[in-house]
Structures are given as structure tokens and as C-alpha cells.
Coordinates of C-alpha atoms in Angstrom, one line a residue:
M392 CA 0.0 0.0 0.0
D393 CA 1.3 3.5 -0.9
Y394 CA 0.9 6.3 1.6
D395 CA 0.6 10.0 0.9
R396 CA 1.8 13.2 2.3
G397 CA -0.4 14.0 5.4
D398 CA -1.1 10.4 6.3
V399 CA -0.4 9.4 9.9
V400 CA 0.9 5.9 10.2
I401 CA 1.9 3.6 13.0
G402 CA 5.4 2.3 12.4
Y403 CA 8.3 0.7 14.1
D404 CA 10.1 2.9 16.6
K405 CA 13.9 2.4 16.1
F406 CA 14.6 4.2 19.4
K407 CA 12.4 2.2 21.7
E408 CA 12.8 -1.5 22.5
N409 CA 9.7 -3.7 22.8
S410 CA 7.6 -0.9 21.3
D411 CA 4.2 -1.4 19.7
G412 CA 5.2 1.4 17.4
R413 CA 4.6 5.1 17.3
P414 CA 2.7 7.5 15.1
F415 CA 4.5 9.2 12.3
L416 CA 3.3 12.0 9.9
I417 CA 4.4 11.4 6.3
V418 CA 5.7 14.6 4.9
S419 CA 7.2 13.3 1.7
G420 CA 5.2 13.2 -1.5
E421 CA 5.0 11.1 -4.7
N422 CA 7.9 13.1 -6.3
T423 CA 10.3 12.1 -3.5
P424 CA 12.8 9.4 -4.5
F425 CA 11.7 5.8 -3.6
H426 CA 8.1 6.9 -2.9
G427 CA 6.1 3.9 -1.9
E428 CA 9.2 2.1 -0.5
Q429 CA 10.5 4.8 1.9
Y430 CA 8.9 7.8 3.5
I431 CA 10.2 11.0 5.2
T432 CA 8.2 11.4 8.4
L433 CA 7.9 13.5 11.5
S434 CA 7.2 11.9 14.9
L435 CA 4.1 12.5 16.9
T436 CA 3.9 12.7 20.6
T437 CA 1.4 12.9 23.4
R438 CA 3.8 14.9 25.6
T439 CA 2.9 18.5 26.1
W440 CA 6.0 20.1 27.5
Y441 CA 7.9 20.4 24.2
E442 CA 7.9 24.1 23.5
D443 CA 8.1 23.9 19.6
R444 CA 5.5 21.1 19.3
I445 CA 2.6 21.6 17.0
P446 CA -0.7 20.5 18.7
I447 CA -3.1 18.6 16.5
E448 CA -6.7 19.7 16.9
E449 CA -9.7 17.4 16.1
S450 CA -10.4 19.7 13.1
D451 CA -6.9 19.0 11.7
W452 CA -8.0 15.4 10.9
V453 CA -9.4 14.8 7.4
E454 CA -10.0 11.1 8.3
G455 CA -9.2 9.0 11.3
G456 CA -7.9 10.6 14.5
A457 CA -5.8 10.0 17.6
P458 CA -7.0 8.2 20.8
R459 CA -5.2 10.9 22.9
S460 CA -4.2 14.5 22.4
S461 CA -1.2 14.5 20.1
S462 CA 1.4 17.0 18.7
I463 CA 3.8 17.0 15.8
M464 CA 7.5 17.2 16.7
P465 CA 8.9 19.1 13.6
W466 CA 12.5 18.4 14.7
S467 CA 12.1 14.7 14.9
V468 CA 12.7 13.6 11.3
N469 CA 12.7 9.9 10.4
S470 CA 13.0 7.9 7.2
I471 CA 10.9 4.7 7.5
S472 CA 10.4 2.0 4.9
A473 CA 7.0 0.8 3.9
T474 CA 7.8 -2.6 5.6
E475 CA 8.1 -0.8 9.0
I476 CA 4.5 0.6 8.8
D477 CA 1.8 -1.4 10.5
V478 CA -1.3 0.6 9.8
K479 CA -2.6 4.0 8.7
Q480 CA -4.2 5.9 11.6
G481 CA -5.6 8.7 9.5
T482 CA -4.8 11.8 7.4
L483 CA -4.1 15.4 8.5
T484 CA -5.1 18.6 6.6
E485 CA -2.5 20.2 4.3
P486 CA -2.2 23.4 6.4
I487 CA -0.9 21.6 9.5
V488 CA 1.4 19.5 7.4
T489 CA 2.8 22.6 5.7
M490 CA 3.2 24.3 9.1
A491 CA 5.3 21.4 10.3
T492 CA 7.5 21.2 7.2
E493 CA 8.0 24.9 7.3
Q494 CA 9.1 24.7 10.9
L495 CA 11.5 21.8 9.9
S496 CA 12.9 23.9 7.1
R497 CA 13.7 26.7 9.6
Y498 CA 15.6 24.2 11.7
V499 CA 17.5 22.8 8.8
L500 CA 18.2 26.2 7.3
D501 CA 19.5 27.3 10.7
E502 CA 17.3 30.4 10.9
Y503 CA 17.2 30.2 14.6
H504 CA 21.0 30.8 14.9
Q505 CA 21.5 33.7 12.6

């Protein structure tokens, strides 16, 4: 199954042993190399003390949803293969996906340190 930009999937968490997986927001699109085999993602979290997190509101979901209040961590970039994805949890609206990728771009372009 191919996934699209904005899809939230549950995938293998490389940093947590014995994990049932974690939610990831797919931010890559069909023009990204190896689309369908590998995806660029941002991690989601239920923790609320991260200052730069982007809270996901109920209205941000096009389909699906989260069982608990969640946020996007725009600094937590992952590359996951299609084989590491267990299930699609839902899809977020493009405005919140764009907000997260723009925040990531500011980190990568080092705009905070100029």
C-alpha cells in the first residue's frame, strides 16, 4: 500500500525496544525518491512540555484521529520504509502538514541561529 503526504501511520520505533510502534506523519510526496518504498516522516507525541511542538486539533484530521491529544514534533525527522509501517491511523489537513514542514525547514536552514 502506498501512503501519501499527510497520512499518519503507526510504524516501528527504532529508538524504543519492545515498542508497539509510534505515530509518524508522512511529509514526503510522490515526487520524493523511492516513494512507496520509503517515506520521510515527523514523529508525533502525546507529551505537552515540548515548546516547539505543533498541537493537532480534532479539526486537523481529514479522516481517522488520535486516541489521545497529540502533537507533531517538527524536529524529529525519520525515514521509514513501507515494511516498517503497521497501519494507517488517518490523514491530516495540508495546512498543518505545511506548518510542520516549514518549521522543519527553519531548523535545517538554521534560521534560529542567525
